[in-house]
């Protein structure tokens, strides 16, 4: 299931959320700071994937890691300014709003086509 040989909690340092809460459809892109940063293996791979805008769900699929792990790692990279995100990123603990069902269906269609 996982693209790594370590359990998901080890990749996130045991954390269940990041400073920046991302939704599965959040579009992320590498910043100038991210292009030159020296990062851990997982973070470096995410920054590499985000050279062109990509969703959190796609990061999870490409890296073969659980969605929650991708959300935490990507959220950390947004917080550290290595990635920039679209309007769907919210501070952790902010009131969640349910995404539009049509948007979820489009994300699901995109994931199934991978």
Backbone as numpy.savetxt, mean C-alpha at the origin, in Angstrom:
# Nx Ny Nz CAx CAy CAz Cx Cy Cz
1.11 -18.54 0.12 0.29 -17.35 0.12 1.15 -16.10 0.12
2.10 -15.99 1.03 2.93 -14.81 1.13 4.13 -14.92 0.21
4.60 -13.78 -0.29 5.77 -13.75 -1.13 7.04 -13.80 -0.30
6.92 -13.80 1.01 8.06 -13.80 1.91 8.00 -15.04 2.79
9.16 -15.41 3.33 9.22 -16.61 4.17 9.05 -16.28 5.65
8.70 -15.07 5.95 8.47 -14.67 7.34 6.99 -14.37 7.52
6.47 -14.51 8.72 5.05 -14.22 8.94 4.75 -12.73 8.76
3.52 -12.41 8.36 3.15 -11.01 8.12 3.44 -10.08 9.29
3.23 -10.54 10.52 3.47 -9.67 11.67 4.94 -9.30 11.81
5.82 -10.13 11.30 7.25 -9.82 11.35 7.60 -8.72 10.35
6.92 -8.71 9.21 7.18 -7.70 8.18 6.75 -6.33 8.68
5.66 -6.27 9.43 5.14 -4.99 9.91 5.63 -4.64 11.31
6.49 -5.46 11.87 6.97 -5.20 13.23 5.89 -5.41 14.27
4.90 -6.24 13.95 3.82 -6.52 14.88 2.71 -5.48 14.86
2.84 -4.46 14.02 1.83 -3.40 13.98 0.64 -3.83 13.13
-0.53 -3.28 13.47 -1.74 -3.58 12.72 -2.24 -2.38 11.93
-1.56 -1.24 12.07 -1.91 -0.06 11.28 -0.71 0.87 11.17
-0.82 1.81 10.25 0.23 2.79 10.00 -0.26 4.17 10.44
0.63 5.14 10.43 0.23 6.52 10.72 -0.78 7.04 9.70
-0.68 6.55 8.48 -1.58 6.95 7.40 -2.40 5.73 7.01
-3.71 5.83 7.14 -4.60 4.74 6.77 -4.92 4.86 5.28
-4.64 3.82 4.54 -4.92 3.80 3.11 -6.05 2.83 2.81
-6.84 3.15 1.83 -7.86 2.21 1.38 -7.28 1.37 0.24
-7.96 0.31 -0.11 -7.41 -0.59 -1.12 -7.29 0.07 -2.48
-8.10 1.09 -2.72 -8.06 1.75 -4.02 -7.16 2.98 -4.03
-6.51 3.29 -2.91 -5.60 4.44 -2.86 -4.52 4.29 -3.92
-4.35 5.32 -4.71 -3.33 5.32 -5.76 -2.07 5.95 -5.20
-0.95 5.26 -5.37 0.32 5.69 -4.82 1.33 5.90 -5.92
2.23 6.85 -5.70 3.28 7.13 -6.67 4.55 7.51 -5.91
5.69 7.07 -6.43 6.97 7.36 -5.82 7.30 8.84 -5.92
7.79 9.40 -4.83 8.22 10.80 -4.81 9.70 10.87 -5.17
10.21 12.08 -5.33 11.64 12.25 -5.58 12.46 11.69 -4.43
12.00 11.92 -3.20 12.70 11.39 -2.02 12.72 9.86 -2.05
11.64 9.26 -2.52 11.57 7.81 -2.58 12.51 7.22 -3.61
12.76 7.96 -4.69 13.63 7.47 -5.76 15.08 7.35 -5.32
15.49 8.13 -4.34 16.89 8.14 -3.92 17.11 7.52 -2.55
16.06 7.09 -1.88 16.17 6.58 -0.51 16.73 5.16 -0.47
17.42 4.87 0.60 17.89 3.52 0.90 16.86 2.91 1.85
16.13 1.90 1.37 15.02 1.34 2.14 15.20 -0.16 2.32
14.41 -0.73 3.25 14.41 -2.18 3.45 13.89 -2.86 2.19
14.08 -4.15 2.11 13.70 -4.93 0.93 12.24 -4.70 0.54
11.32 -4.85 1.48 9.90 -4.72 1.17 9.56 -3.29 0.76
10.05 -2.32 1.50 9.77 -0.92 1.19 10.38 -0.52 -0.15
11.58 -0.98 -0.43 12.22 -0.67 -1.71 11.42 -1.25 -2.87
10.87 -2.44 -2.70 10.07 -3.06 -3.75 8.79 -2.26 -3.98
8.16 -1.79 -2.92 6.94 -0.99 -3.06 7.25 0.32 -3.79
8.33 0.98 -3.39 8.72 2.23 -4.05 8.99 1.98 -5.54
9.63 0.86 -5.85 9.90 0.49 -7.25 8.60 0.27 -8.02
7.64 -0.41 -7.40 6.35 -0.65 -8.06 5.58 0.64 -8.31
5.79 1.64 -7.46 5.01 2.87 -7.53 5.62 3.94 -8.42
6.61 3.59 -9.23 7.19 4.56 -10.16 6.07 5.10 -11.06
5.17 4.22 -11.45 3.94 4.63 -12.12 2.81 4.43 -11.11
1.80 5.29 -11.11 0.74 5.17 -10.10 0.13 3.76 -10.06
-0.05 3.27 -8.85 -0.56 1.92 -8.64 -1.37 1.91 -7.34
-2.38 1.06 -7.26 -3.22 0.99 -6.06 -2.59 0.08 -5.01
-3.05 0.25 -3.79 -2.59 -0.60 -2.69 -2.94 -2.06 -2.98
-4.11 -2.29 -3.54 -4.51 -3.66 -3.88 -3.55 -4.29 -4.89
-3.11 -3.51 -5.85 -2.17 -4.02 -6.85 -0.80 -4.31 -6.23
-0.38 -3.47 -5.29 0.88 -3.73 -4.59 0.80 -5.07 -3.88
-0.31 -5.30 -3.18 -0.51 -6.56 -2.48 -0.42 -7.75 -3.44
-1.07 -7.62 -4.58 -1.08 -8.72 -5.56 0.30 -8.95 -6.16
0.98 -7.88 -6.56 2.31 -8.02 -7.18 3.33 -8.60 -6.21
3.25 -8.19 -4.95 4.23 -8.65 -3.97 3.83 -9.96 -3.29
2.59 -10.40 -3.54 2.07 -11.63 -2.94 2.14 -11.57 -1.42
1.67 -10.42 -0.89 1.59 -10.24 0.55 0.14 -9.91 0.89
-0.28 -10.17 2.13 -1.65 -9.84 2.52 -1.93 -8.35 2.35
-3.17 -8.02 2.01 -3.57 -6.64 1.77 -3.27 -5.74 2.96
-3.54 -6.22 4.18 -3.29 -5.39 5.37 -1.81 -5.07 5.51
-0.94 -6.00 5.18 0.50 -5.76 5.25 0.89 -4.69 4.24
0.35 -4.78 3.03 0.62 -3.78 2.00 0.14 -2.41 2.45
-1.03 -2.34 3.09 -1.57 -1.07 3.56 -0.66 -0.45 4.63
-0.14 -1.27 5.53 0.73 -0.77 6.59 2.05 -0.27 6.01
2.69 -1.09 5.18 3.98 -0.70 4.62 3.85 0.53 3.73
2.83 0.56 2.89 2.62 1.71 2.01 2.26 2.95 2.82
1.47 2.80 3.86 1.12 3.92 4.72 2.35 4.51 5.39
3.27 3.66 5.81 4.53 4.14 6.39 5.33 4.94 5.36
5.32 4.47 4.11 6.06 5.17 3.06 5.42 6.50 2.70
4.10 6.59 2.80 3.42 7.87 2.59 3.78 8.82 3.73
3.76 8.31 4.96 4.08 9.13 6.13 5.51 9.65 6.08
6.42 8.85 5.54 7.82 9.26 5.45 8.14 10.02 4.17
7.10 10.29 3.37 7.21 11.09 2.14 7.98 10.39 1.02
8.09 9.05 1.08 8.70 8.30 0.00 7.68 7.99 -1.10
6.40 8.02 -0.73 5.30 7.86 -1.68 4.32 9.00 -1.49
3.63 9.34 -2.56 2.51 10.28 -2.45 1.24 9.51 -2.77
0.15 9.96 -2.20 -1.11 9.26 -2.40 -2.17 10.21 -2.91
-3.23 9.62 -3.47 -4.37 10.40 -3.91 -5.21 10.82 -2.72
-6.37 11.34 -2.97 -7.25 11.87 -1.93 -7.83 10.81 -1.01
-7.64 9.52 -1.31 -8.27 8.49 -0.49 -7.49 8.17 0.77
-6.29 8.73 0.95 -5.52 8.48 2.17 -6.07 9.35 3.29
-6.23 8.76 4.48 -6.72 9.51 5.62 -5.86 9.21 6.83
-5.78 10.12 7.79 -5.02 9.83 9.00 -5.62 8.62 9.72
-4.77 7.82 10.32 -5.25 6.66 11.08 -6.18 7.14 12.18
-7.24 6.40 12.40 -8.20 6.75 13.42 -9.31 7.66 12.92
-9.18 8.17 11.70 -10.24 9.02 11.15 -11.46 8.16 10.85
-12.62 8.77 10.85 -13.86 8.05 10.59 -13.82 7.45 9.18
-14.03 6.14 9.11 -14.03 5.46 7.81 -15.32 5.77 7.06
-15.18 5.96 5.76 -16.33 6.11 4.90 -16.30 4.94 3.92
-17.45 4.37 3.69 -17.50 3.23 2.78 -17.33 3.70 1.35
-16.46 3.01 0.58 -16.28 3.39 -0.82 -17.50 3.01 -1.65
-17.63 3.66 -2.75 -18.72 3.42 -3.68 -18.64 1.98 -4.20
-19.77 1.30 -4.27 -19.80 -0.10 -4.72 -19.30 -0.25 -6.15
-19.56 0.74 -7.01 -19.06 0.67 -8.39 -17.53 0.71 -8.41
-16.94 1.52 -7.55 -15.48 1.58 -7.47 -14.92 0.24 -6.99
-15.55 -0.35 -5.99 -15.10 -1.65 -5.50 -15.19 -2.71 -6.60
-16.24 -2.67 -7.38 -16.38 -3.63 -8.48 -15.28 -3.44 -9.52
-14.91 -2.19 -9.79 -13.82 -1.93 -10.74 -12.50 -2.45 -10.20
-12.24 -2.25 -8.91 -11.01 -2.76 -8.29 -11.01 -4.27 -8.36
-12.12 -4.91 -8.04 -12.21 -6.36 -8.10 -11.96 -6.87 -9.52
-12.55 -6.23 -10.51 -12.32 -6.61 -11.91 -10.85 -6.50 -12.26
-10.21 -5.42 -11.81 -8.79 -5.21 -12.08 -7.93 -6.29 -11.43
-8.25 -6.66 -10.20 -7.48 -7.70 -9.51 -7.67 -9.06 -10.19
-8.89 -9.34 -10.62 -9.14 -10.62 -11.26 -8.43 -10.74 -12.61
-8.15 -9.59 -13.24 -7.48 -9.63 -14.54 -5.97 -9.81 -14.41
-5.43 -9.73 -13.18 -3.98 -9.89 -12.98 -3.54 -11.31 -13.21
